[in-house]
């Protein structure tokens, strides 16, 4: 599990960095795509609350982006398998 996390963590950081472009607001014309992954369920977690962080980001997106413009995938802990992350990324790639 930790090996998988180590492999996908840099990708997740890049995804999170691209979620909030400068000046983004709820009244923008574009669509917002997000794949949020938070894994805190492993023995020696250097980041023990990443699942809570991902949930908070999801809540902020729901609060500030109109529902018809938001395509979001939230994967927490055991849901955050390599297979599910790839499925979510592929879904976004097909819709973006």
PDB file of C-alpha atoms in Angstrom:
ATOM      1  CA  UNK A   1       0.000   0.000   0.000  1.00  0.00           C
ATOM      2  CA  UNK A   2       2.710   2.498   0.949  1.00  0.00           C
ATOM      3  CA  UNK A   3       4.554   1.733  -2.291  1.00  0.00           C
ATOM      4  CA  UNK A   4       1.434   2.657  -4.253  1.00  0.00           C
ATOM      5  CA  UNK A   5       0.985   5.838  -2.255  1.00  0.00           C
ATOM      6  CA  UNK A   6       4.608   6.800  -2.842  1.00  0.00           C
ATOM      7  CA  UNK A   7       4.110   6.370  -6.578  1.00  0.00           C
ATOM      8  CA  UNK A   8       0.935   8.411  -6.854  1.00  0.00           C
ATOM      9  CA  UNK A   9       1.636  11.140  -4.290  1.00  0.00           C
ATOM     10  CA  UNK A  10       3.545  13.408  -6.718  1.00  0.00           C
ATOM     11  CA  UNK A  11       0.692  13.087  -9.210  1.00  0.00           C
ATOM     12  CA  UNK A  12      -1.867  13.951  -6.555  1.00  0.00           C
ATOM     13  CA  UNK A  13       0.081  17.024  -5.533  1.00  0.00           C
ATOM     14  CA  UNK A  14       0.086  18.197  -9.141  1.00  0.00           C
ATOM     15  CA  UNK A  15      -3.644  17.579  -9.421  1.00  0.00           C
ATOM     16  CA  UNK A  16      -4.394  19.501  -6.254  1.00  0.00           C
ATOM     17  CA  UNK A  17      -2.175  22.377  -7.345  1.00  0.00           C
ATOM     18  CA  UNK A  18      -4.248  22.741 -10.504  1.00  0.00           C
ATOM     19  CA  UNK A  19      -7.647  22.714  -8.837  1.00  0.00           C
ATOM     20  CA  UNK A  20      -7.895  26.360  -7.907  1.00  0.00           C
ATOM     21  CA  UNK A  21      -6.740  28.650 -10.710  1.00  0.00           C
ATOM     22  CA  UNK A  22      -6.149  32.270  -9.791  1.00  0.00           C
ATOM     23  CA  UNK A  23      -9.398  34.201  -9.772  1.00  0.00           C
ATOM     24  CA  UNK A  24     -11.643  31.140  -9.863  1.00  0.00           C
ATOM     25  CA  UNK A  25     -15.149  31.722  -8.596  1.00  0.00           C
ATOM     26  CA  UNK A  26     -18.578  30.123  -8.640  1.00  0.00           C
ATOM     27  CA  UNK A  27     -19.685  32.269 -11.588  1.00  0.00           C
ATOM     28  CA  UNK A  28     -16.958  31.278 -14.070  1.00  0.00           C
ATOM     29  CA  UNK A  29     -17.898  29.900 -17.495  1.00  0.00           C
ATOM     30  CA  UNK A  30     -15.661  26.829 -17.468  1.00  0.00           C
ATOM     31  CA  UNK A  31     -16.097  23.420 -15.988  1.00  0.00           C
ATOM     32  CA  UNK A  32     -14.138  22.201 -12.967  1.00  0.00           C
ATOM     33  CA  UNK A  33     -12.745  18.693 -12.844  1.00  0.00           C
ATOM     34  CA  UNK A  34     -11.263  17.225  -9.687  1.00  0.00           C
ATOM     35  CA  UNK A  35      -9.839  13.914  -8.613  1.00  0.00           C
ATOM     36  CA  UNK A  36      -9.344  14.129  -4.860  1.00  0.00           C
ATOM     37  CA  UNK A  37      -7.503  11.371  -3.053  1.00  0.00           C
ATOM     38  CA  UNK A  38      -6.892  11.180   0.673  1.00  0.00           C
ATOM     39  CA  UNK A  39      -5.240   8.201   2.321  1.00  0.00           C
ATOM     40  CA  UNK A  40      -4.589   8.256   6.032  1.00  0.00           C
ATOM     41  CA  UNK A  41      -5.086   4.543   6.749  1.00  0.00           C
ATOM     42  CA  UNK A  42      -1.553   3.232   6.719  1.00  0.00           C
ATOM     43  CA  UNK A  43       0.720   2.471   9.668  1.00  0.00           C
ATOM     44  CA  UNK A  44       3.387   5.144   9.451  1.00  0.00           C
ATOM     45  CA  UNK A  45       1.560   8.012   7.829  1.00  0.00           C
ATOM     46  CA  UNK A  46       3.594  11.214   7.658  1.00  0.00           C
ATOM     47  CA  UNK A  47       0.314  12.935   6.748  1.00  0.00           C
ATOM     48  CA  UNK A  48      -2.306  11.406   9.052  1.00  0.00           C
ATOM     49  CA  UNK A  49      -5.313  13.526   8.026  1.00  0.00           C
ATOM     50  CA  UNK A  50      -5.123  13.558   4.247  1.00  0.00           C
ATOM     51  CA  UNK A  51      -8.567  11.947   4.065  1.00  0.00           C
ATOM     52  CA  UNK A  52     -10.039  14.846   6.029  1.00  0.00           C
ATOM     53  CA  UNK A  53      -8.168  17.332   3.847  1.00  0.00           C
ATOM     54  CA  UNK A  54      -9.541  15.764   0.653  1.00  0.00           C
ATOM     55  CA  UNK A  55     -13.060  15.832   2.100  1.00  0.00           C
ATOM     56  CA  UNK A  56     -12.699  19.508   2.997  1.00  0.00           C
ATOM     57  CA  UNK A  57     -11.510  20.366  -0.497  1.00  0.00           C
ATOM     58  CA  UNK A  58     -14.489  18.450  -1.919  1.00  0.00           C
ATOM     59  CA  UNK A  59     -16.846  20.397   0.333  1.00  0.00           C
ATOM     60  CA  UNK A  60     -15.256  23.703  -0.724  1.00  0.00           C
ATOM     61  CA  UNK A  61     -15.658  22.798  -4.389  1.00  0.00           C
ATOM     62  CA  UNK A  62     -19.324  21.865  -3.860  1.00  0.00           C
ATOM     63  CA  UNK A  63     -19.869  25.165  -2.049  1.00  0.00           C
ATOM     64  CA  UNK A  64     -18.204  27.361  -4.682  1.00  0.00           C
ATOM     65  CA  UNK A  65     -18.679  25.654  -8.038  1.00  0.00           C
ATOM     66  CA  UNK A  66     -22.143  25.212  -9.558  1.00  0.00           C
ATOM     67  CA  UNK A  67     -23.152  21.564  -9.565  1.00  0.00           C
ATOM     68  CA  UNK A  68     -23.697  21.461 -13.320  1.00  0.00           C
ATOM     69  CA  UNK A  69     -20.095  22.595 -13.847  1.00  0.00           C
ATOM     70  CA  UNK A  70     -18.413  20.299 -11.335  1.00  0.00           C
ATOM     71  CA  UNK A  71     -17.181  16.807 -12.136  1.00  0.00           C
ATOM     72  CA  UNK A  72     -15.529  15.459  -9.005  1.00  0.00           C
ATOM     73  CA  UNK A  73     -14.203  12.106  -7.863  1.00  0.00           C
ATOM     74  CA  UNK A  74     -13.461  11.740  -4.141  1.00  0.00           C
ATOM     75  CA  UNK A  75     -11.489   8.645  -3.170  1.00  0.00           C
ATOM     76  CA  UNK A  76     -10.737   8.119   0.497  1.00  0.00           C
ATOM     77  CA  UNK A  77      -8.593   5.494   2.198  1.00  0.00           C
ATOM     78  CA  UNK A  78      -9.527   1.989   0.966  1.00  0.00           C
ATOM     79  CA  UNK A  79     -11.343   3.488  -2.053  1.00  0.00           C
ATOM     80  CA  UNK A  80      -8.071   5.040  -3.215  1.00  0.00           C
ATOM     81  CA  UNK A  81      -6.738   2.019  -5.040  1.00  0.00           C
ATOM     82  CA  UNK A  82      -4.540   2.405  -8.071  1.00  0.00           C
ATOM     83  CA  UNK A  83      -7.390   1.018 -10.173  1.00  0.00           C
ATOM     84  CA  UNK A  84      -9.926   3.541  -8.846  1.00  0.00           C
ATOM     85  CA  UNK A  85      -7.535   6.474  -9.211  1.00  0.00           C
ATOM     86  CA  UNK A  86      -6.864   5.489 -12.820  1.00  0.00           C
ATOM     87  CA  UNK A  87     -10.591   5.121 -13.501  1.00  0.00           C
ATOM     88  CA  UNK A  88     -11.250   8.588 -12.095  1.00  0.00           C
ATOM     89  CA  UNK A  89      -8.421  10.137 -14.104  1.00  0.00           C
ATOM     90  CA  UNK A  90      -9.637   8.412 -17.273  1.00  0.00           C
ATOM     91  CA  UNK A  91     -13.181   9.652 -16.670  1.00  0.00           C
ATOM     92  CA  UNK A  92     -11.903  13.200 -16.319  1.00  0.00           C
ATOM     93  CA  UNK A  93      -9.702  12.850 -19.400  1.00  0.00           C
ATOM     94  CA  UNK A  94     -12.712  11.732 -21.469  1.00  0.00           C
ATOM     95  CA  UNK A  95     -14.879  14.627 -20.301  1.00  0.00           C
ATOM     96  CA  UNK A  96     -12.343  17.439 -20.239  1.00  0.00           C
TER      97      UNK A  96
END
